[in-house]
Coordinates of C-alpha atoms and ligand atoms in Angstrom, one line a residue:
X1 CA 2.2 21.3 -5.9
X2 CA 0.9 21.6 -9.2
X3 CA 4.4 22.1 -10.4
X4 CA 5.2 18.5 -9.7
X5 CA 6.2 17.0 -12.8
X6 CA 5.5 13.1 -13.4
X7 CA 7.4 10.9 -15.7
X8 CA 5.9 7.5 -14.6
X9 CA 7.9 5.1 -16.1
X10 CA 7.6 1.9 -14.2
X11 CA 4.0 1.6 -15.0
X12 CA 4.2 2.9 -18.4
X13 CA 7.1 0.6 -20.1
X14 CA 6.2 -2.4 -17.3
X15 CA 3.1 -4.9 -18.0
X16 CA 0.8 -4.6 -15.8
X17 CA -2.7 -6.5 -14.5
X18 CA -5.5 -6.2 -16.9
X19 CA -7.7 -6.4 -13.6
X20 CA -8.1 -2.9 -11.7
X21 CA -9.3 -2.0 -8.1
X22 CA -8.6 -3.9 -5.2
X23 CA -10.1 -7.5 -5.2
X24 CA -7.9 -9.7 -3.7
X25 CA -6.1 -11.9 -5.8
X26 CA -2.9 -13.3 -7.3
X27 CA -1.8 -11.2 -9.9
X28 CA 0.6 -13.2 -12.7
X29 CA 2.7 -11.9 -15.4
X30 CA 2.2 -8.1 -14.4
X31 CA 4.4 -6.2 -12.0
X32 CA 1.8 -4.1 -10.9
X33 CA -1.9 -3.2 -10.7
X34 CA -3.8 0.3 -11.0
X35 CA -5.2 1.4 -7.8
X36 CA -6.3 4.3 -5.7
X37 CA -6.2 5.0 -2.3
X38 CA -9.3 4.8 -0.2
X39 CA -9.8 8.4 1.1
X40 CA -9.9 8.6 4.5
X41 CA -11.8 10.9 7.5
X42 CA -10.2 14.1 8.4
X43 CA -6.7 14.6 7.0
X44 CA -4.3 16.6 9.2
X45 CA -0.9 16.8 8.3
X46 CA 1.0 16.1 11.9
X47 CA 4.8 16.0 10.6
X48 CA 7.0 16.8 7.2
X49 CA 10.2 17.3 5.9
X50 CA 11.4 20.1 5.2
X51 CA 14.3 19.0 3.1
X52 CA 12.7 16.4 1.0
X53 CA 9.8 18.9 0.3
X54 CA 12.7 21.4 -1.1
X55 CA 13.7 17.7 -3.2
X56 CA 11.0 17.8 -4.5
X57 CA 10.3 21.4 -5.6
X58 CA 7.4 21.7 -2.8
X59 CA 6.7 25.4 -2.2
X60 CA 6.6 26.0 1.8
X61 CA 3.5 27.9 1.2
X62 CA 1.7 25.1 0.0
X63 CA 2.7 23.0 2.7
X64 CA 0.1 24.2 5.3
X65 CA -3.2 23.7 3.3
X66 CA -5.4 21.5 3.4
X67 CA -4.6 21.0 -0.1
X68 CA -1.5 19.3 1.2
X69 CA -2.9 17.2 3.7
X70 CA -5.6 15.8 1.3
X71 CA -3.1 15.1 -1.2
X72 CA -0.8 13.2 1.1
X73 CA -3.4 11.3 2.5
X74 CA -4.6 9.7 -0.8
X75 CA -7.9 11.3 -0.7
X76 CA -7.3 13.7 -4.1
X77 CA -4.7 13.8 -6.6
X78 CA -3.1 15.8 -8.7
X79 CA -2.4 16.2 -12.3
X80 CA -0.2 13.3 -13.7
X81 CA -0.1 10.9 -10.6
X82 CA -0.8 7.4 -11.3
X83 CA -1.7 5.3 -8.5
X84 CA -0.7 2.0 -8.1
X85 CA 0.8 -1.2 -6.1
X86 CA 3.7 -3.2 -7.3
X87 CA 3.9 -6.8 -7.5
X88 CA 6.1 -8.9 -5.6
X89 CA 7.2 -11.8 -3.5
X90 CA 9.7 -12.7 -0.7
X91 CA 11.3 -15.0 1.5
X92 CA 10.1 -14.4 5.1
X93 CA 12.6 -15.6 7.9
X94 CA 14.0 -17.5 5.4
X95 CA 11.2 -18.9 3.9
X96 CA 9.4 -18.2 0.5
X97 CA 6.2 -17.0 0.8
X98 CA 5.0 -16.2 -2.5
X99 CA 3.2 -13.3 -3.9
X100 CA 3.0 -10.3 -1.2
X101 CA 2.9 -7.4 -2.9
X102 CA 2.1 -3.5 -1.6
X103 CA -0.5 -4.2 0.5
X104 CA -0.5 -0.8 2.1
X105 CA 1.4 0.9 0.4
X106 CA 0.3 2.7 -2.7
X107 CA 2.7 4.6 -5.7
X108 CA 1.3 8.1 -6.7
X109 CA 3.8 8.1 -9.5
X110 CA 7.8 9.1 -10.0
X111 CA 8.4 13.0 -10.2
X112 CA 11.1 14.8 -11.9
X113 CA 13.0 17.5 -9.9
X114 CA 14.1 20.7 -11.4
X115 CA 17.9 18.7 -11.1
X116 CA 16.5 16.3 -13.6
X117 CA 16.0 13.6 -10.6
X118 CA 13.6 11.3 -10.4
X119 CA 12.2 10.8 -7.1
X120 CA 9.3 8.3 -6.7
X121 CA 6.1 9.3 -4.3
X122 CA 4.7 6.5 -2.2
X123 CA 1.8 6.4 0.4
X124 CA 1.9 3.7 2.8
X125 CA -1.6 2.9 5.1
X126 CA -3.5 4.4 1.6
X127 CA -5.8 1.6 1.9
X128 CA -6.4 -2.0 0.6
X129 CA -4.5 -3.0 -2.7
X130 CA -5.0 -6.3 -4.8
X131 CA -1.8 -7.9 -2.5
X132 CA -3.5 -7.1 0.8
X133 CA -4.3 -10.7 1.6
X134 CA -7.5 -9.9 3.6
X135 CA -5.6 -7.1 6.2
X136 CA -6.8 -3.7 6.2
X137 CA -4.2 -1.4 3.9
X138 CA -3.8 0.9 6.7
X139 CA -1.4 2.0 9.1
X140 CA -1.2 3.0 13.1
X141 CA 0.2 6.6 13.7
X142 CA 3.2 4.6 16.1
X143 CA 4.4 3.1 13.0
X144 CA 4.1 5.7 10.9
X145 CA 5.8 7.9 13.3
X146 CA 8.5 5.5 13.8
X147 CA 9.1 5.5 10.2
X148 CA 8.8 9.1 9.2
X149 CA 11.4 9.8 12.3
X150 CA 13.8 6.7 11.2
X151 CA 13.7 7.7 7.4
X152 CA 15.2 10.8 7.9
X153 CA 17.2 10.4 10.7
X154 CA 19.1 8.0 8.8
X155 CA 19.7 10.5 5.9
X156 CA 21.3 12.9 8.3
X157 CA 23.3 9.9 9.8
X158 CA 24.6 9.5 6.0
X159 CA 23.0 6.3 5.7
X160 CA 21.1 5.6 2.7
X161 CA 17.9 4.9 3.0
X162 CA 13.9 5.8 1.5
X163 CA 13.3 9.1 2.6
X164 CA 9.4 10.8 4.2
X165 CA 7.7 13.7 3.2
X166 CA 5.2 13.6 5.1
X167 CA 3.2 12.3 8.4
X168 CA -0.8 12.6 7.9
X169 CA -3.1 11.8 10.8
X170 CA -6.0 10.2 9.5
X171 CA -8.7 11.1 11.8
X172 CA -9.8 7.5 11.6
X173 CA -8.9 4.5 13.7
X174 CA -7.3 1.1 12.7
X175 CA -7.6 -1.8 15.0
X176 CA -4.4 -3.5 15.8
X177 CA -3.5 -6.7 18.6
X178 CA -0.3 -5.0 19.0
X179 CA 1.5 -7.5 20.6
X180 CA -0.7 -10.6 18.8
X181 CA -1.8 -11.4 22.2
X182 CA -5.7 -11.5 22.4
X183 CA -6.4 -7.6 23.1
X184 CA -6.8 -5.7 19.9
X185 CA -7.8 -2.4 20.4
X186 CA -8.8 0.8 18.1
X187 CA -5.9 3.5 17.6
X188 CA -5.1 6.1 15.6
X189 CA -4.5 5.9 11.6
X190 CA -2.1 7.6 9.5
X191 CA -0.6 7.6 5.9
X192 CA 3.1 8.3 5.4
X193 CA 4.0 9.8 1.9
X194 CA 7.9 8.2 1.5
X195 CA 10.2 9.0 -1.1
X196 CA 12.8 7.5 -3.4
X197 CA 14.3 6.9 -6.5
X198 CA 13.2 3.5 -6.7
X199 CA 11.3 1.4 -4.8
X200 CA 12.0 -2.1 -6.1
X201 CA 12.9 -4.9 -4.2
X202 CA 14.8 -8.2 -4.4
X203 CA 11.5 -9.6 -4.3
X204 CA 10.3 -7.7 -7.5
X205 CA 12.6 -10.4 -9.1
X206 CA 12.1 -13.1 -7.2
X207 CA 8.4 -13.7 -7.7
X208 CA 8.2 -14.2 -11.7
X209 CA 11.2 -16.1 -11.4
X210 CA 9.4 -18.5 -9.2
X211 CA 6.8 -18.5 -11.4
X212 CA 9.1 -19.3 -14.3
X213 CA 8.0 -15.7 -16.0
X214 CA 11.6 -15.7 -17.3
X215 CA 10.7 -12.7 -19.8
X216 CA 9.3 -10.7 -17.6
X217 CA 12.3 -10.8 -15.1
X218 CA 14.2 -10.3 -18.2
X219 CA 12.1 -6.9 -19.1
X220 CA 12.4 -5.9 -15.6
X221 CA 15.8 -6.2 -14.5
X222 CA 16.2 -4.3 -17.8
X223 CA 14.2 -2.1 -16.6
X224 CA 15.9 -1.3 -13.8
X225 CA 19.4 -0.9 -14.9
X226 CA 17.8 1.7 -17.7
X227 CA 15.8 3.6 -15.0
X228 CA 18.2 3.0 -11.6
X229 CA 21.4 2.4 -13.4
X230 CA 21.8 5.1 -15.7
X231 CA 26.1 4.6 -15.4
X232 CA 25.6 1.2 -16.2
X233 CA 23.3 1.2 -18.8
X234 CA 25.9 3.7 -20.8
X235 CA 28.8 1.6 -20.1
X236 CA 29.8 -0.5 -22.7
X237 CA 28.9 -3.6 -20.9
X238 CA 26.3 -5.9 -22.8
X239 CA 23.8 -8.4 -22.2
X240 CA 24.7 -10.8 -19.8
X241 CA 27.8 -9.0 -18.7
X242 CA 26.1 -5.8 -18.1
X243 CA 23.7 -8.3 -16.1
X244 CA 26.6 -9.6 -13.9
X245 CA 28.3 -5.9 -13.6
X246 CA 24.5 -4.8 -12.2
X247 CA 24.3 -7.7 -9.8
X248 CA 28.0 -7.0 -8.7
X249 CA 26.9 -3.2 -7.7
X250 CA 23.6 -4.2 -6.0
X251 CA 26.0 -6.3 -3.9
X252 CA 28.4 -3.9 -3.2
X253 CA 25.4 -1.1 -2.1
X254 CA 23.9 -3.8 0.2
X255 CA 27.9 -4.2 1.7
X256 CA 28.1 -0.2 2.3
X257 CA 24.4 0.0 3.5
X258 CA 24.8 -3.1 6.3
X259 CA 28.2 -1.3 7.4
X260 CA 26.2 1.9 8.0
X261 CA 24.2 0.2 10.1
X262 CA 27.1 -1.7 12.1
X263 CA 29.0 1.4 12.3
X264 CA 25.6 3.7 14.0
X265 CA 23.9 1.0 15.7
X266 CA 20.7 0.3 13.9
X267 CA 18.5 -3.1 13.8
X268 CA 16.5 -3.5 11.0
X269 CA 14.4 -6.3 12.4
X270 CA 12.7 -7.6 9.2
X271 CA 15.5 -8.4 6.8
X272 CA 13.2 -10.4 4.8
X273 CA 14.0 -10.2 1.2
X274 CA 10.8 -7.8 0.1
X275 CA 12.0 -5.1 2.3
X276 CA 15.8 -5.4 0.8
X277 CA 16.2 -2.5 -1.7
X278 CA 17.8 -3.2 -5.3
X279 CA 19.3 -0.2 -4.9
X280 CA 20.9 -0.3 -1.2
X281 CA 18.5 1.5 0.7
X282 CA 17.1 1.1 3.6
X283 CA 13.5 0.5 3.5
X284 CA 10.6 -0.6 5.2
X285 CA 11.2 0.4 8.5
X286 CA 8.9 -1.8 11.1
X287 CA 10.3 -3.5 14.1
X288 CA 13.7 -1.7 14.1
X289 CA 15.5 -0.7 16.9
X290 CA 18.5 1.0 17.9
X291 CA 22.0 0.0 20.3
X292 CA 21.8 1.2 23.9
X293 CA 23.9 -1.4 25.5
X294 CA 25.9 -3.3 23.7
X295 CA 24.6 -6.5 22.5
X296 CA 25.5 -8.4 19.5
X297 CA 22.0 -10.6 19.6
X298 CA 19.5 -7.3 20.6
X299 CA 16.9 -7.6 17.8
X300 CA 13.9 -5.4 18.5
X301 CA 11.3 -7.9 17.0
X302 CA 9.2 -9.9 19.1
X303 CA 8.2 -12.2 16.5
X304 CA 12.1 -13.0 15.8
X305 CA 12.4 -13.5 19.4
X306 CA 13.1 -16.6 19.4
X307 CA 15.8 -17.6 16.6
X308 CA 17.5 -14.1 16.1
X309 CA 17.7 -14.2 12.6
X310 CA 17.6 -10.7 12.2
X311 CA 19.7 -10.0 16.0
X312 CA 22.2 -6.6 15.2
X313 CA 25.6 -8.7 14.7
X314 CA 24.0 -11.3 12.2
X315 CA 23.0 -8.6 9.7
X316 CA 26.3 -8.6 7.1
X317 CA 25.7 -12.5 6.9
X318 CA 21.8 -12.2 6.2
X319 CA 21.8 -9.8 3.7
X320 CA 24.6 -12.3 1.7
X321 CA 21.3 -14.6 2.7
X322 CA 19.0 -12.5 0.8
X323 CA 21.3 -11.5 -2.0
X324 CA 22.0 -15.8 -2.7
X325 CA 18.6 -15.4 -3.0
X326 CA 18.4 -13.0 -5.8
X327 CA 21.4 -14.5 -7.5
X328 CA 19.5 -17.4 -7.9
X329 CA 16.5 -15.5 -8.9
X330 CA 18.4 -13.9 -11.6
X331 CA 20.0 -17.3 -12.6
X332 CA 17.7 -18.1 -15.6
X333 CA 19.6 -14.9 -17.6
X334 CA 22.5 -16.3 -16.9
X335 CA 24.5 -19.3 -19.0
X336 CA 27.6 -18.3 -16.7
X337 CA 27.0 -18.7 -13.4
X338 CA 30.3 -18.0 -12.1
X339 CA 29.7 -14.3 -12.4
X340 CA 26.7 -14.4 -9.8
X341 CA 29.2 -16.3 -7.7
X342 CA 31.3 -13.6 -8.5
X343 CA 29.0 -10.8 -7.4
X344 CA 28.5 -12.6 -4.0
X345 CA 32.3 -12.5 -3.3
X346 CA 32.4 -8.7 -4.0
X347 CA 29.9 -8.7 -1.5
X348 CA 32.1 -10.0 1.0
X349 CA 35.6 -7.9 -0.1
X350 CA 33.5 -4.7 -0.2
X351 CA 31.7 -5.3 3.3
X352 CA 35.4 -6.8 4.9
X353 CA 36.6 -2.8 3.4
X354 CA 33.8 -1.1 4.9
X355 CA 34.0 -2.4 8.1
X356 CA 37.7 -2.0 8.6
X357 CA 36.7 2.0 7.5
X358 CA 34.5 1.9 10.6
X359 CA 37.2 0.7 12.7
X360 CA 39.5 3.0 12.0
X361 CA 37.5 5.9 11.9
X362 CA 35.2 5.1 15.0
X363 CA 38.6 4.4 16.5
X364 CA 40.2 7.7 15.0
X365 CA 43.0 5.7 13.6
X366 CA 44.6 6.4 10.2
X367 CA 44.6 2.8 9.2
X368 CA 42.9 -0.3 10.2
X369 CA 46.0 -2.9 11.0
X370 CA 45.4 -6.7 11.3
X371 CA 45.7 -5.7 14.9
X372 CA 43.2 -3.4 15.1
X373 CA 40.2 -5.5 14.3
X374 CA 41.2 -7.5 17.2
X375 CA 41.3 -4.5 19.1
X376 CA 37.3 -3.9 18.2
X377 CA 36.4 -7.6 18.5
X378 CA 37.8 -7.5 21.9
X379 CA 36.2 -4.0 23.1
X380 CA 33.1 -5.3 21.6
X381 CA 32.6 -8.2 24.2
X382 CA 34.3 -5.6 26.7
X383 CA 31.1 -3.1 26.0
X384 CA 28.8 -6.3 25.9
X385 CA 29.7 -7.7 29.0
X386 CA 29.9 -4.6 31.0
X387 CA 26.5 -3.3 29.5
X388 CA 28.0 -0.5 28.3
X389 CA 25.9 2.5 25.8
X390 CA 27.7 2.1 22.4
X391 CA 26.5 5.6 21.4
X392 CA 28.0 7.4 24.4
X393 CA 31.3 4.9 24.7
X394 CA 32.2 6.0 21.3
X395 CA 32.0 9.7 21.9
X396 CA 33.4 9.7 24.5
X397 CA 36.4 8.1 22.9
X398 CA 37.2 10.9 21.2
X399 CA 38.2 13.0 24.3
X400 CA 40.8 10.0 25.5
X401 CA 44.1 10.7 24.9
X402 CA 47.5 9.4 25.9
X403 CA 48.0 11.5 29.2
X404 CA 43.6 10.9 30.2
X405 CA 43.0 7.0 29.4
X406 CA 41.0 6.4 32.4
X407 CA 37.7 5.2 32.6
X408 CA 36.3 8.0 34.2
X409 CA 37.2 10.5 31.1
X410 CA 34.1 8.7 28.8
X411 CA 31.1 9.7 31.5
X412 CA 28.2 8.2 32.3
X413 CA 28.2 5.1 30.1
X414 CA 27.3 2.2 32.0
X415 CA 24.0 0.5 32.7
X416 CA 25.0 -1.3 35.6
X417 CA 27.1 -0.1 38.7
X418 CA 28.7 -3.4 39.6
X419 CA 29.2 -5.1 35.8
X420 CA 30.5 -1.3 35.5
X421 CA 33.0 -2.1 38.7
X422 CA 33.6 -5.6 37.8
X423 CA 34.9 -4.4 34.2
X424 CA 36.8 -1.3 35.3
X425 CA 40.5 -3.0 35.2
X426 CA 39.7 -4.6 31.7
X427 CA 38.8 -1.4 30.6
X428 CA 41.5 0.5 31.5
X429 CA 43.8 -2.8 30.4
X430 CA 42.0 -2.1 26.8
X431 CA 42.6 1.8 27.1
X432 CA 46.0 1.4 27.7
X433 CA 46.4 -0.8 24.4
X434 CA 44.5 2.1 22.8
X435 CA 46.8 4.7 24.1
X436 CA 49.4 2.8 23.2
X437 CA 48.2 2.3 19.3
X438 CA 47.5 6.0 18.9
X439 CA 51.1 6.8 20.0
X440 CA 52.1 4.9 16.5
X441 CA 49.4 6.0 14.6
X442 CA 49.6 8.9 11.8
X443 CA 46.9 11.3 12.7
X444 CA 47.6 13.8 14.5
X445 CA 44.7 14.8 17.7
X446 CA 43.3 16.8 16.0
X447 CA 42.5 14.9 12.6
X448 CA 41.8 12.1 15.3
X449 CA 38.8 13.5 17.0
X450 CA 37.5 15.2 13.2
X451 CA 37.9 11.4 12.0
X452 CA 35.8 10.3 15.2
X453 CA 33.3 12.8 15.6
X454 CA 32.6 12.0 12.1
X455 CA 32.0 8.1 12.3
X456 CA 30.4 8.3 15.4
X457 CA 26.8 10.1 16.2
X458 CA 25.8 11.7 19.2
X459 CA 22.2 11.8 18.4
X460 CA 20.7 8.3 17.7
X461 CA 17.1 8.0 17.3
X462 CA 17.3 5.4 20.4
X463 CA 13.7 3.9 20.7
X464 CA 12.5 5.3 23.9
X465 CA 12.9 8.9 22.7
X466 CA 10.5 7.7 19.8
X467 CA 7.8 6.1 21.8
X468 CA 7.8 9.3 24.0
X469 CA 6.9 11.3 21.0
X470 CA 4.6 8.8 19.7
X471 CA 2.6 9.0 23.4
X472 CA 2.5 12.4 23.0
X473 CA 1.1 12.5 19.6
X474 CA -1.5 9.8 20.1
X475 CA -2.9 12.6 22.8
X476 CA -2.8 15.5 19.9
X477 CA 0.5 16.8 20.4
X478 CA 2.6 16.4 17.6
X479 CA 5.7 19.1 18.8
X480 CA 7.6 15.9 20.1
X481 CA 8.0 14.3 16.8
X482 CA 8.9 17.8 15.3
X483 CA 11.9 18.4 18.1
X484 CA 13.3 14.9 17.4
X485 CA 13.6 15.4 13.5
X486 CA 15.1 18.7 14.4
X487 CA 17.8 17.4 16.9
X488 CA 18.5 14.4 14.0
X489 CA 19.0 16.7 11.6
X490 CA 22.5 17.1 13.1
X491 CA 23.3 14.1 14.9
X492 CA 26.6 14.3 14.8
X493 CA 27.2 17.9 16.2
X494 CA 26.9 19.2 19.8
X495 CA 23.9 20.6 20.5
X496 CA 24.3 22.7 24.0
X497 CA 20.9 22.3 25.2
X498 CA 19.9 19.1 24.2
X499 CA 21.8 17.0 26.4
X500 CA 18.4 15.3 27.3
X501 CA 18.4 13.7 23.7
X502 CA 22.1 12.1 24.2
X503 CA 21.8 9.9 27.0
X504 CA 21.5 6.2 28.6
X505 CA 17.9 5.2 27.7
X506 CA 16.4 5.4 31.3
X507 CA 15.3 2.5 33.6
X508 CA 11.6 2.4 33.0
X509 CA 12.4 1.6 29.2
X510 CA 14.5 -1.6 29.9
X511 CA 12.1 -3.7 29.1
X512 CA 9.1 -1.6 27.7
X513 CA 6.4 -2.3 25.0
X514 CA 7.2 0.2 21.8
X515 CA 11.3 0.8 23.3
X516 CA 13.1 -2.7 23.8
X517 CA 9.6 -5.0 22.4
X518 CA 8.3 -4.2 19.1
X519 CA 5.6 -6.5 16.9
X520 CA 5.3 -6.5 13.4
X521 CA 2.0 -5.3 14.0
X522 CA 1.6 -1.8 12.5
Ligands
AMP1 P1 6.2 -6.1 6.1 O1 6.5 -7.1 7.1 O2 5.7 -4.8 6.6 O3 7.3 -5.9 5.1 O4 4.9 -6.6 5.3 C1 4.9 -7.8 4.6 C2 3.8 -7.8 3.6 O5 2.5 -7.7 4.3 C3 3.8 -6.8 2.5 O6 3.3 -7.3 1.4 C4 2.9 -5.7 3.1 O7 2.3 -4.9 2.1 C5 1.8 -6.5 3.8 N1 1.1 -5.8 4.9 C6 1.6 -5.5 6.1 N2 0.7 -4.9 6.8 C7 -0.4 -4.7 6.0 C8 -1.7 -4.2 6.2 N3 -2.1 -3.6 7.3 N4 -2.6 -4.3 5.2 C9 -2.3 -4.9 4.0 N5 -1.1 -5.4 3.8 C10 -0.2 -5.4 4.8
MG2 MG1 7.7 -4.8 3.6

């Protein structure tokens, strides 16, 4: 590791707080403070990527040494690392709550790759950071499973997102009410190393502009076009039209990342606007859940139980939400203001294209018609009402064709024997529409099923799967979370032999703590 080469730029051309070490306090005109981890127990490392360790330029062999483990875990560093917490506010369930800041999570610095790529190194559950607000700066190994698994996973699915290096048990215990019901109780910690080439958020800009720091939102968004931008910043766009050719691409990332996660089935849960990415990634994995059933209003998050503002199908509209909300952070650079209102509309042209690409291809047509969408909107509230696995309906798709469109050729997709009788003629009413679009389509079968088998995984990372591994490794077993990131690593491919990892989440996990009900509590 000692080849790792740091270039860390966001704390060297940003200002940052005079104050260091961890105090507690509100931290203005800086967009960051120096801090270190707090070391912790007995590093072990439990979990890593492979790939992201070859990213980085990590030799295998250093991998297994304790070394590793107590460099991950925060509790030594290594030559050019930096450590510290960046700055920043947000607007919770659609409120703004100030400064929050990395509270747990804690930069090490931003590497350079032997490609020239810069690839910034972040632990989260490193320990208490001026923006903790009086919690502890750590992290339970369920979450930090959970995120580890779901970082990567996503990569393989092709959608972007932050990625892990690694999964450190702790050999220290954090006390957590995990379902903020009255019963805290002491479980094991761990400290997640995740990676990316940026880690700023909308809320990075939001907070000095709510502070009127209009300088310092200048120097930042700046910043970030220099540093995350680089085709931008050598365009020939200037001032406040490179500004609004910027905003118009953070919209369009933020339209291709939300139809990722329509088109594979993922929840985010927290869509608040300090966990929204500038540069369309996903980030800040916590209460997220997966599609087993179809069901437009699933959210995983118990403490969004109750107004759905983050349920699956409302998450194209929120994250216009959260980028109005950056639009008008960014207003104050802006004389025109028709070119933020610009941004926003490319926002909705680029999402409207993206999803009619996941219609087509999840559909294996070659072309989405005006026809077609209605032919998704209506086998959505076919799958929702039949409680039918969206995974498993969409792969088995694929082997329907104009001489098989019965029913019985997708398998065992249904949650419910009688909902699964009651819908049977509707179904095959809908198949035979299919059928009957596919006889006028271009494809041929062939390209049809490549088209399909390519939009649509076979391998989600459907939440029960997770909390089995995460029960196994809170006994000391970790080779549950390794078998996972294995099978995810092709989640679109067969896998003869893994069968068990591609099917209806089971009865007992209907309604269980950690598979349908998660807290923010981590
Ligand atoms: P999240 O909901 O995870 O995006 O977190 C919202 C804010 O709370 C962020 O500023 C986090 O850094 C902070 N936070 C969450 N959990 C902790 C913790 N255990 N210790 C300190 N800060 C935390
Ligand atoms: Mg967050």
């Amino acid at each position: 590791m000692n080849n790792l080469r740091f270039d860390n730029t966001f704390i060297r051309e940003l200002p940052g707080d005079s104050e260091t070490g961890s105090r507690q306090r509100q931290v203005h005109c800086a967009l960051f403070s120096h801090v270190n981890p707090t070391p912790v127990a007995a590093p072990r490392l439990a979990a890593h990527s492979a790939e992201v360790a070859t990213l980085l330029g990590i030799a295998t062999e250093s991998i297994d040494t304790t070394h590793f483990a107590q460099v991950f875990a925060g509790n030594t560093s290594v030559e050019g690392m930096q450590p510290y917490a960046a700055n920043y506010g947000g607007h919770q369930f659609g409120h703004w709550a100030g400064q929050l800041g990395d509270g747990r999570a804690i930069s090490l610095g931003e590497t350079i790759n032997a490609a020239g790529e810069r690839w910034e190194l972040q632990l989260k559950g490193a320990g208490q950071t001026p923006y903790s607000r009086s919690a502890d700066g750590r992290a339970v190994l369920r979450s930090s499973v959970r995120e580890f698994l779901c970082s990567e996973a996503m990569h393989h699915l092709g959608v972007p997102t932050t990625r892990a290096l690694s999964l450190v048990a702790t050999g220290e215990t954090v006390v957590r009410d995990m379902l903020y019901d009255g019963n805290p109780r002491a479980e094991p910690g761990a400290v997640i190393c995740r990676v990316a080439p940026s880690f700023i958020r909308f809320g990075n800009f939001e907070l000095p502009a709510s502070r009127g720091e209009v300088p310092l939102l200048e120097q930042l968004v700046d910043f970030t076009i220099r540093r995350d931008f680089p085709t931008l910043a050598t365009s020939d766009h200037k001032g406040e039209a490179l500004y609004a050719a910027w905003f118009t691409e953070v919209c369009e990332r933020t339209a291709e990342m939300i139809a990722h996660w329509m088109r594979v089935g993922f929840v985010h849960g927290v869509m608040n606007t300090d966990n929204m990415s500038i540069l369309g990634l996903t980030i800040d994995y916590g209460p997220y859940g997966w599609i087993d059933d179809y069901d437009p209003d699933r959210t995983p998050n118990t403490t969004d139980a109750q107004g759905r503002r983050y349920a699956f199908s409302r998450q194209a509209e929120i994250a216009y939400w959260n980028l109005s909300q950056l639009a008008r952070a960014l207003s104050p650079l802006f004389d025109d203001h028709d070119a933020l209102h610009a941004g926003l509309e490319r926002y909705i042209d680029t999402y409207t294209a993206a999803d009619r690409r996941n219609i087509a291809a999840k559909l294996g047509l070659g072309e989405c018609r005006d026809s077609d969408v209605k032919l998704m909107a209506d086998l959505h509230r076919l799958l929702h009402t039949a409680e039918v696995d969206m995974t498993l309906f969409f792969c088995g798709l694929a082997d329907v064709d104009s001489t098989a469109a019965r029913l019985t050729v997708l398998g065992d997709v249904f949650y419910d024997k009688q909902k699964q009788q009651d819908a049977s003629p509707a179904f095959n009413d809908w198949l035979a529409r299919y059928t009957a679009r596919l006889s006028t389509d271009l494809l041929s079968a062939t390209e049809r099923r490549a088209l399909m088998q390519a939009a649509n995984p076979r391998y989600v990372l459907r939440n029960y799967l997770t909390q089995q591994a995460i029960e196994r490794a809170e006994q000391g077993d970790d080779s549950g979370i390794h078998e996972l990131l294995d099978v995810l690593r092709r989640p679109y491919d067969d896998q003869p032999g893994r069968e068990a990892y591609a099917q209806r989440r089971p009865d007992w996990a209907r309604n269980h703590v950690g598979c349908s009900m998660l807290s923010c509590s981590s």
